[in-house]
Coordinates of C-alpha atoms in Angstrom, one line a residue:
Chain A
M1343 CA -17.5 -18.8 -3.2
S1344 CA -16.7 -20.5 0.3
H1345 CA -15.2 -18.8 3.3
S1346 CA -13.1 -22.0 3.8
A1347 CA -11.8 -21.8 0.1
T1348 CA -10.6 -18.5 0.2
T1349 CA -9.2 -18.7 3.8
D1350 CA -7.1 -21.3 2.2
Y1351 CA -5.9 -19.4 -0.6
F1352 CA -5.0 -16.6 1.5
T1353 CA -2.9 -18.5 4.1
N1354 CA -1.2 -20.7 1.5
R1355 CA -0.3 -17.9 -1.1
R1356 CA 3.5 -17.7 -2.0
T1357 CA 5.9 -15.8 -3.8
I1358 CA 6.7 -17.0 -7.3
R1359 CA 10.0 -16.3 -8.9
R1360 CA 10.3 -18.8 -11.7
Y1361 CA 7.8 -18.7 -14.6
T1362 CA 7.0 -21.0 -17.4
D1363 CA 7.3 -19.6 -21.1
Q1364 CA 3.6 -19.3 -21.4
D1365 CA 2.6 -15.7 -22.2
V1366 CA 0.1 -13.7 -20.2
P1367 CA -2.4 -12.3 -22.9
Q1368 CA -2.6 -8.5 -22.6
E1369 CA -6.6 -8.9 -22.6
L1370 CA -6.1 -10.9 -19.3
L1371 CA -3.8 -8.6 -17.9
E1372 CA -5.9 -5.5 -18.6
A1373 CA -8.9 -7.5 -17.4
L1374 CA -7.3 -8.3 -14.0
I1375 CA -6.1 -4.5 -13.6
A1376 CA -9.6 -3.5 -14.2
Q1377 CA -10.9 -5.7 -11.3
A1378 CA -7.9 -4.4 -9.1
A1379 CA -8.8 -0.9 -9.8
H1380 CA -11.9 -1.4 -7.8
A1381 CA -9.7 -1.6 -4.7
P1382 CA -10.5 1.3 -2.4
T1383 CA -8.8 4.8 -3.5
T1384 CA -8.6 8.2 -2.0
G1385 CA -11.5 10.4 -2.8
N1386 CA -12.1 8.0 -5.8
M1387 CA -9.3 9.7 -7.7
Q1388 CA -7.3 6.5 -8.6
L1389 CA -3.8 8.2 -8.2
Y1390 CA -1.8 5.5 -9.9
S1391 CA -0.6 4.1 -13.3
V1392 CA 1.2 0.9 -14.3
I1393 CA 3.6 0.5 -16.8
S1394 CA 4.0 -2.9 -18.5
T1395 CA 7.2 -4.1 -19.8
R1396 CA 7.3 -7.0 -22.3
S1397 CA 10.0 -6.3 -24.8
L1398 CA 13.0 -8.1 -24.2
E1399 CA 14.8 -4.7 -24.9
M1400 CA 13.0 -3.2 -21.8
R1401 CA 13.4 -5.9 -19.5
T1402 CA 17.0 -6.2 -20.2
A1403 CA 17.6 -2.3 -19.3
L1404 CA 15.3 -2.9 -16.3
S1405 CA 17.3 -5.7 -14.9
P1406 CA 20.3 -4.1 -13.4
L1407 CA 17.7 -1.4 -12.0
H1408 CA 16.7 -4.4 -9.8
F1409 CA 20.0 -5.4 -9.1
N1410 CA 19.7 -8.4 -11.6
Q1411 CA 17.4 -10.5 -9.9
P1412 CA 16.6 -13.0 -12.5
Q1413 CA 12.8 -12.9 -12.6
V1414 CA 13.2 -9.4 -14.5
I1415 CA 14.2 -11.2 -17.6
G1416 CA 12.3 -14.5 -16.7
A1417 CA 9.0 -13.4 -16.3
P1418 CA 6.8 -12.3 -19.5
V1419 CA 5.6 -9.3 -17.9
I1420 CA 6.9 -7.0 -15.4
L1421 CA 4.5 -4.1 -14.0
T1422 CA 5.9 -1.2 -12.6
F1423 CA 3.2 0.3 -10.0
C1424 CA 3.3 4.1 -9.9
A1425 CA 2.1 6.9 -7.5
D1426 CA 0.7 9.3 -10.4
L1427 CA -0.4 12.7 -9.8
N1428 CA 0.3 13.5 -13.2
R1429 CA -2.9 12.1 -15.1
F1430 CA -4.9 13.9 -12.2
S1431 CA -3.2 17.3 -12.5
A1432 CA -3.5 17.2 -16.3
W1433 CA -7.3 16.7 -15.9
C1434 CA -7.5 19.6 -13.6
A1435 CA -5.6 21.7 -16.0
I1436 CA -8.0 21.6 -18.8
N1437 CA -10.9 22.1 -16.4
E1438 CA -10.2 25.5 -15.0
A1439 CA -9.1 24.1 -11.8
D1440 CA -5.6 24.9 -10.4
P1441 CA -3.9 21.4 -9.6
C1442 CA -2.3 21.4 -6.0
Y1443 CA -0.6 18.2 -5.7
D1444 CA 3.0 19.1 -5.6
N1445 CA 3.1 18.3 -1.8
M1446 CA 4.0 15.5 0.6
Q1447 CA 0.5 14.5 1.5
S1448 CA -0.6 14.0 -2.2
F1449 CA 2.4 11.9 -2.5
I1450 CA 1.4 9.9 0.6
A1451 CA -2.2 9.8 -0.7
A1452 CA -1.0 8.4 -4.3
A1453 CA 1.4 5.8 -2.6
I1454 CA -1.5 4.4 -0.5
D1455 CA -3.5 4.3 -3.7
T1456 CA -0.8 2.8 -5.5
I1457 CA -0.2 -0.1 -3.1
A1458 CA -3.6 -1.3 -2.3
F1459 CA -4.2 -1.4 -6.1
A1460 CA -1.0 -3.4 -6.6
Q1461 CA -2.0 -5.6 -3.4
Q1462 CA -5.4 -6.2 -5.2
F1463 CA -4.0 -6.9 -8.6
N1464 CA -1.4 -9.4 -7.0
T1465 CA -4.7 -11.4 -5.5
V1466 CA -6.8 -11.2 -8.5
A1467 CA -3.6 -12.3 -10.6
E1468 CA -2.9 -15.3 -8.1
L1469 CA -6.5 -16.2 -8.0
A1470 CA -6.4 -16.4 -11.8
G1471 CA -3.5 -18.9 -11.4
L1472 CA -0.7 -16.5 -12.1
G1473 CA 2.7 -16.1 -10.0
V1474 CA 3.9 -12.9 -8.6
C1475 CA 7.0 -11.6 -7.1
W1476 CA 7.3 -8.1 -5.7
L1477 CA 10.5 -6.1 -6.1
G1478 CA 11.1 -3.8 -3.2
T1479 CA 14.0 -2.6 -5.3
T1480 CA 12.1 -0.1 -6.9
T1481 CA 12.3 2.8 -4.8
Y1482 CA 16.0 2.4 -4.6
N1483 CA 16.7 3.1 -8.1
A1484 CA 13.4 5.3 -8.7
P1485 CA 15.6 7.9 -10.9
Q1486 CA 16.8 5.4 -13.4
I1487 CA 13.5 3.5 -13.8
A1488 CA 11.9 6.8 -14.1
Q1489 CA 14.3 7.7 -16.8
L1490 CA 13.8 4.4 -18.6
L1491 CA 10.0 4.4 -18.4
E1492 CA 9.7 8.1 -19.3
L1493 CA 7.7 9.1 -16.3
P1494 CA 6.7 12.4 -16.1
E1495 CA 6.7 15.0 -13.2
L1496 CA 4.6 13.9 -10.3
V1497 CA 4.8 10.2 -11.0
V1498 CA 7.0 8.0 -8.8
P1499 CA 7.7 4.1 -9.4
M1500 CA 6.6 2.5 -6.2
I1501 CA 6.6 -1.3 -6.6
T1502 CA 7.5 -3.7 -9.4
L1503 CA 5.6 -7.1 -9.8
T1504 CA 7.0 -9.9 -12.1
V1505 CA 4.3 -12.0 -13.6
G1506 CA 3.7 -15.1 -15.2
Y1507 CA 2.8 -18.7 -14.9
P1508 CA 4.3 -20.2 -12.0
A1509 CA 7.2 -22.9 -12.7
E1510 CA 7.6 -23.6 -9.2
E1511 CA 5.6 -24.1 -5.9
G1512 CA 7.1 -21.2 -4.1
T1513 CA 8.2 -21.7 -0.4
D1514 CA 6.4 -21.3 2.8
V1515 CA 8.5 -18.6 4.5
G1516 CA 6.2 -18.5 7.5
R1517 CA 4.9 -15.3 9.4
L1518 CA 5.0 -13.9 12.8
P1519 CA 2.3 -14.8 15.4
V1520 CA -0.6 -12.6 15.0
E1521 CA 0.0 -11.4 18.8
A1522 CA 3.2 -9.7 17.2
I1523 CA 0.8 -7.4 15.0
V1524 CA -2.1 -6.4 17.2
H1525 CA -2.2 -4.1 19.9
K1526 CA -5.2 -3.5 21.8
E1527 CA -6.2 0.1 22.1
K1528 CA -3.0 1.1 22.8
Y1529 CA 0.5 0.4 21.5
E1530 CA 2.0 -2.2 24.2
P1531 CA 5.6 -1.1 24.5
W1532 CA 8.2 -4.2 24.0
T1533 CA 9.8 -5.9 26.6
N1534 CA 12.8 -8.3 25.8
D1535 CA 10.8 -11.2 26.7
R1536 CA 8.1 -10.6 24.6
I1537 CA 10.2 -9.9 21.6
S1538 CA 12.0 -13.1 22.0
N1539 CA 8.5 -15.0 22.2
M1540 CA 7.4 -13.5 19.0
Y1541 CA 10.6 -13.9 17.2
S1542 CA 11.4 -17.5 18.4
E1543 CA 9.5 -19.6 15.9
K1544 CA 10.9 -17.3 13.1
E1545 CA 14.6 -18.0 14.7
A1546 CA 14.2 -21.7 15.0
R1547 CA 13.2 -22.1 11.3
E1548 CA 15.6 -24.4 9.1
D1549 CA 16.0 -21.6 6.3
S1550 CA 16.5 -19.2 8.9
Q1551 CA 19.5 -21.0 10.6
K1552 CA 20.8 -21.9 7.2
F1553 CA 20.8 -17.9 6.6
V1554 CA 22.8 -17.2 9.8
S1555 CA 25.4 -19.9 9.0
E1556 CA 25.9 -19.5 5.4
N1557 CA 26.6 -15.7 6.1
G1558 CA 28.9 -16.4 9.1
K1559 CA 26.7 -14.5 11.3
K1560 CA 25.7 -15.1 15.2
T1561 CA 22.1 -14.0 15.1
L1562 CA 19.3 -14.2 12.5
A1563 CA 18.8 -10.4 13.2
Q1564 CA 22.6 -9.7 12.1
V1565 CA 21.6 -11.3 8.7
F1566 CA 19.4 -8.4 8.2
T1567 CA 21.4 -5.4 9.7
D1568 CA 24.8 -6.6 8.3
I1569 CA 23.9 -8.6 4.8
R1570 CA 20.5 -7.7 3.6
Y1571 CA 19.9 -4.0 4.7
P1572 CA 22.9 -2.9 5.7
R1573 CA 23.0 0.9 7.1
A1574 CA 25.2 2.3 4.5
N1575 CA 22.8 0.9 1.7
N1576 CA 19.7 2.1 3.5
E1577 CA 21.0 5.6 3.9
H1578 CA 22.4 6.1 0.2
F1579 CA 19.2 4.9 -1.4
S1580 CA 17.1 7.1 1.1
E1581 CA 18.9 10.2 -0.2
I1582 CA 18.9 9.3 -3.8
F1583 CA 14.8 8.8 -3.3
A1584 CA 14.6 11.9 -1.2
D1585 CA 16.0 13.8 -4.3
F1586 CA 13.8 12.2 -6.5
L1587 CA 10.8 13.2 -4.5
K1588 CA 11.9 16.7 -4.9
Q1589 CA 12.9 16.1 -8.9
S1590 CA 9.3 14.8 -9.2
R1591 CA 8.0 18.1 -7.6
F1592 CA 6.2 16.4 -4.6
T1593 CA 8.8 18.2 -2.2
K1594 CA 10.7 21.4 -2.5
Chain B
M357 CA -13.4 -21.3 -5.8
S358 CA -14.5 -20.3 -9.2
H359 CA -12.9 -17.4 -11.2
S360 CA -16.3 -15.8 -12.0
A361 CA -17.4 -15.8 -8.4
T362 CA -14.2 -14.0 -7.4
T363 CA -14.5 -11.5 -10.5
D364 CA -18.1 -10.6 -9.4
Y365 CA -16.8 -9.8 -5.9
F366 CA -13.5 -7.7 -6.8
T367 CA -15.8 -5.7 -9.4
N368 CA -18.5 -5.1 -7.3
R369 CA -17.1 -4.4 -3.7
R370 CA -18.0 -1.1 -2.3
T371 CA -17.2 1.2 0.7
I372 CA -19.2 0.7 3.9
R373 CA -19.9 3.6 6.2
R374 CA -22.9 2.4 8.2
Y375 CA -22.6 -0.8 10.3
T376 CA -25.1 -2.8 12.2
D377 CA -25.2 -3.2 15.8
Q378 CA -23.6 -6.7 15.5
D379 CA -20.2 -6.8 17.3
V380 CA -17.1 -8.2 15.4
P381 CA -15.8 -11.0 17.7
Q382 CA -11.8 -10.5 18.6
E383 CA -11.2 -14.0 17.4
L384 CA -12.8 -13.5 13.9
L385 CA -10.7 -10.1 13.9
E386 CA -7.7 -11.7 14.5
A387 CA -8.1 -14.8 12.3
L388 CA -8.5 -12.2 9.5
I389 CA -5.6 -10.5 10.5
A390 CA -3.4 -13.5 10.6
Q391 CA -4.7 -14.3 6.9
A392 CA -3.8 -10.9 6.1
A393 CA -0.4 -11.2 7.1
H394 CA 0.4 -13.6 4.4
A395 CA 0.2 -10.5 1.9
P396 CA 3.8 -9.8 0.3
T397 CA 6.3 -8.3 2.6
T398 CA 9.6 -6.8 2.3
G399 CA 12.2 -9.5 3.2
N400 CA 9.6 -11.0 5.1
M401 CA 10.1 -8.4 7.9
Q402 CA 6.3 -7.6 8.1
L403 CA 7.2 -4.0 9.0
Y404 CA 3.7 -3.1 10.5
S405 CA 1.3 -3.3 13.3
V406 CA -2.4 -2.5 13.6
I407 CA -4.0 -1.1 16.7
S408 CA -7.9 -2.2 17.4
T409 CA -10.1 0.5 18.9
R410 CA -13.1 -0.7 20.4
S411 CA -13.7 1.0 23.6
L412 CA -16.2 4.0 23.3
E413 CA -14.0 6.5 25.2
M414 CA -11.1 5.6 22.5
R415 CA -13.3 5.9 19.6
T416 CA -14.7 9.2 20.9
A417 CA -11.1 10.7 20.9
L418 CA -10.2 9.2 17.6
S419 CA -13.3 10.9 15.9
P420 CA -12.2 14.6 15.7
L421 CA -8.7 13.4 14.5
H422 CA -10.7 11.8 11.7
F423 CA -12.7 15.3 11.1
N424 CA -15.9 13.6 12.8
Q425 CA -16.5 11.0 9.8
P426 CA -19.4 9.5 11.7
Q427 CA -18.3 6.0 11.0
V428 CA -15.6 6.1 13.6
I429 CA -18.4 6.1 16.4
G430 CA -20.6 4.1 14.2
A431 CA -18.2 0.9 13.4
P432 CA -17.9 -1.4 16.5
V433 CA -13.9 -1.6 15.7
I434 CA -11.6 0.9 14.2
L435 CA -8.1 -0.4 13.0
T436 CA -5.2 1.8 12.5
F437 CA -2.7 0.2 10.3
C438 CA 1.0 1.7 11.1
A439 CA 4.3 1.4 9.4
D440 CA 6.4 -0.1 12.3
L441 CA 10.0 -0.4 12.6
N442 CA 10.0 -0.3 16.1
R443 CA 9.5 -4.0 16.8
F444 CA 12.3 -5.0 14.3
S445 CA 14.7 -2.6 15.8
A446 CA 13.5 -4.3 19.4
W447 CA 14.5 -7.5 17.9
C448 CA 17.5 -6.6 16.6
A449 CA 18.8 -4.7 19.7
I450 CA 18.6 -7.9 21.9
N451 CA 20.3 -9.8 19.2
E452 CA 23.6 -8.0 18.9
A453 CA 22.4 -6.2 15.8
D454 CA 22.7 -2.6 15.2
P455 CA 19.0 -1.6 14.0
C456 CA 19.6 0.8 10.9
Y457 CA 15.9 1.8 10.0
D458 CA 15.7 5.5 11.1
N459 CA 15.8 6.5 7.2
M460 CA 13.6 7.0 4.3
Q461 CA 13.9 3.9 2.5
S462 CA 12.8 2.0 5.6
F463 CA 10.1 4.3 6.1
I464 CA 8.9 3.9 2.5
A465 CA 9.5 -0.3 2.8
A466 CA 7.3 0.0 6.0
A467 CA 4.6 1.8 4.5
I468 CA 4.7 -0.7 1.5
D469 CA 4.1 -3.6 3.7
T470 CA 1.4 -1.9 5.8
I471 CA -0.8 -0.8 2.9
A472 CA -0.5 -4.1 1.2
F473 CA -1.5 -5.9 4.7
A474 CA -4.2 -3.3 5.1
Q475 CA -5.6 -4.1 1.5
Q476 CA -5.1 -7.9 2.1
F477 CA -7.2 -7.4 5.5
N478 CA -9.8 -5.3 3.4
T479 CA -10.1 -8.2 1.2
V480 CA -10.6 -11.2 3.4
A481 CA -12.8 -9.1 5.8
E482 CA -15.1 -8.5 2.7
L483 CA -15.0 -11.8 1.9
A484 CA -16.2 -12.9 5.4
G485 CA -19.3 -10.5 5.1
L486 CA -17.9 -7.7 6.9
G487 CA -18.0 -4.0 5.6
V488 CA -15.0 -1.7 5.5
C489 CA -14.3 2.2 5.1
W490 CA -10.7 3.8 4.4
L491 CA -10.0 6.9 6.3
G492 CA -7.3 8.9 4.2
T493 CA -7.3 11.3 7.1
T494 CA -4.7 9.2 9.1
T495 CA -1.7 10.7 8.0
Y496 CA -3.3 14.3 8.3
N497 CA -3.5 14.1 12.1
A498 CA -0.7 11.6 12.5
P499 CA 0.8 13.4 15.5
Q500 CA -2.4 13.3 17.3
I501 CA -3.2 9.8 16.7
A502 CA 0.2 8.6 17.6
Q503 CA -0.1 10.3 20.8
L504 CA -3.5 9.1 21.6
L505 CA -2.4 5.3 20.7
E506 CA 0.7 5.9 22.6
L507 CA 2.8 4.9 19.4
P508 CA 6.7 4.5 19.9
E509 CA 9.3 6.0 17.7
L510 CA 9.6 4.6 14.2
V511 CA 5.9 3.8 14.2
V512 CA 3.7 6.1 11.9
P513 CA 0.0 5.7 11.5
M514 CA -0.8 5.1 7.7
I515 CA -4.4 4.2 7.1
T516 CA -7.5 3.6 9.4
L517 CA -10.2 1.1 8.6
T518 CA -13.5 1.1 10.2
V519 CA -15.0 -2.2 10.4
G520 CA -18.6 -3.8 11.0
Y521 CA -21.3 -5.7 9.7
P522 CA -23.0 -3.5 6.9
A523 CA -26.3 -1.6 7.3
E524 CA -26.2 -0.3 3.5
E525 CA -25.2 -1.5 0.4
G526 CA -22.7 1.2 -0.6
T527 CA -22.6 3.3 -3.7
D528 CA -21.2 2.4 -7.1
V529 CA -18.8 5.0 -7.4
G530 CA -17.2 3.8 -10.9
R531 CA -13.6 3.8 -12.1
L532 CA -11.7 5.1 -14.8
P533 CA -11.3 3.2 -17.9
V534 CA -8.4 0.5 -17.9
E535 CA -6.6 2.6 -20.7
A536 CA -6.5 5.5 -18.2
I537 CA -4.2 3.5 -16.0
V538 CA -1.9 1.1 -18.1
H539 CA 0.8 2.3 -20.2
K540 CA 2.6 -0.1 -22.4
E541 CA 6.6 0.0 -22.3
K542 CA 6.7 3.7 -21.8
Y543 CA 4.6 6.4 -20.2
E544 CA 2.6 8.1 -22.8
P545 CA 2.1 11.8 -22.1
W546 CA -1.2 13.2 -21.9
T547 CA -3.1 15.3 -24.6
N548 CA -5.9 17.2 -23.8
D549 CA -8.0 14.9 -26.0
R550 CA -7.1 11.7 -24.2
I551 CA -7.5 13.0 -21.0
S552 CA -10.8 14.5 -21.8
N553 CA -11.8 11.0 -23.3
M554 CA -10.7 9.1 -20.0
Y555 CA -12.6 11.4 -17.8
S556 CA -15.7 11.9 -19.8
E557 CA -17.7 8.8 -18.3
K558 CA -16.9 10.0 -14.8
E559 CA -17.8 13.6 -15.5
A560 CA -21.2 12.4 -17.0
R561 CA -22.0 10.5 -13.9
E562 CA -25.2 12.0 -12.0
D563 CA -23.4 12.0 -8.6
S564 CA -20.5 14.0 -10.2
Q565 CA -23.0 16.5 -11.6
K566 CA -24.6 16.9 -8.3
F567 CA -21.2 17.5 -6.6
V568 CA -20.6 20.2 -9.3
S569 CA -23.8 21.9 -8.7
E570 CA -24.1 21.4 -5.0
N571 CA -20.8 23.0 -4.5
G572 CA -21.3 25.8 -7.0
K573 CA -18.6 25.0 -9.4
K574 CA -18.1 24.8 -13.0
T575 CA -16.3 21.7 -13.3
L576 CA -16.0 18.5 -11.3
A577 CA -12.2 18.8 -11.2
Q578 CA -12.7 22.4 -9.4
V579 CA -14.6 20.3 -6.7
F580 CA -11.4 18.4 -5.9
T581 CA -9.0 21.5 -6.2
D582 CA -11.1 24.1 -4.5
I583 CA -13.3 22.1 -1.9
R584 CA -12.1 18.4 -1.0
Y585 CA -8.3 18.7 -1.6
P586 CA -7.4 22.6 -1.6
R587 CA -3.8 23.6 -1.8
A588 CA -3.7 25.3 1.5
N589 CA -5.0 22.0 3.5
N590 CA -2.6 19.8 1.5
E591 CA 0.4 22.1 2.0
H592 CA -0.7 22.4 5.7
F593 CA -0.7 18.7 6.7
S594 CA 2.3 18.0 4.3
E595 CA 4.2 20.0 6.9
I596 CA 3.0 18.2 9.7
F597 CA 3.5 14.9 8.4
A598 CA 7.2 15.8 7.4
D599 CA 7.6 17.1 11.1
F600 CA 6.1 13.8 12.4
L601 CA 8.6 11.7 10.2
K602 CA 11.2 13.7 11.9
Q603 CA 9.6 13.2 15.5
S604 CA 9.4 9.5 14.6
R605 CA 13.2 9.3 13.8
F606 CA 12.4 8.1 9.9
T607 CA 13.8 11.5 8.8
K608 CA 16.5 14.0 10.2

């Protein structure tokens, strides 16, 4: 595969929220999952699982847990990627080994494995012509999602991907300049001028300005702090998630 | 790019721990980072940064923080991928918006963004002919790494990638069968028989059996619980990381 072809794909990829009626065969799905499972993983332990939701009954039950984002009903397959030390612990238990994964570092290792695997699935799925949307709402309602999917202890839902054949082109949402992301040798503290420069292109975008005016806000940043991710919500769902980590036995 | 060519790459990719003397030019590195930044991200906020370490002085200082894994000195570039709400908060602060990201959900969102971005970097780097190794030790010594790289509050080092041109082919470490990873509609609880089946191929591998005999253990699982990730270590580094999340202001 040529380097320029891949560059084009990676730079132009887009979130897809609307899907055609075409099904995604289970064999294709599992072939893509098998490819994605070659992503890097802590000590080759593969500390993750994925729950595939196809039935309308289950998608209907999942929908409100993702705040009724329409792609949960609209996509033929919903994949809930879970940090999973249950399987590994079950293997230890039948092999005269004392499982020792009820702790924060084990959760973090599993979370990292899970997201790397989910991202690799996203890539191989898109390269196979599928469209994908990530639902960050997964950790907000983790307890209810876990109950619905019957997740056992030491399993935490981390991210949900809706998957299907694209019925839209998706929107180019833009990204920050690379200088906003990279620090050489040491983190360079932000000055007001450098921050303004880094975000100026994002603020000038038509869609950003529409966000601001539609929400009756003065700045784009206020759309994030007041509307999209307000403090009260962040703190409410943080408490719920911290409790769920205890309930899952990762913390005490 | 043909589907079979990409399938080959994704299925055959391998961790590379030894690198040639060839440098990785900063322009190439930043071009790859810019491509990777098109990975999915929470609310298009890009809650991450990456610190590139090139100087021998800094690599020498980083090395013991990764338990002297030789690739920290052996690679021309070390990338520390960090969950970062400092930059976004700095932007809010100069835009009459009250930053509200000192909480667990914001940390989790940033951690997810960071790992998806790191995985996408891994993929584009490997497709460009580079070799990469992930250092999961990053969260173990997060406080010291943060101090060395001068990370400000709301920035947490999540994963480190050593990057260079491959001086080895890497080893095929194998993966679990896809049936171990996928659950349909609901999580299917493990029985001893199903667990044995899922891990039998892994246990039968020559490298697994060598691990067991070299460490004087009875089972492969004991290599993980007694040698590689013993309880005392997991718990010790969990306390340190929990403290660091407080120090970073993500938790109280």
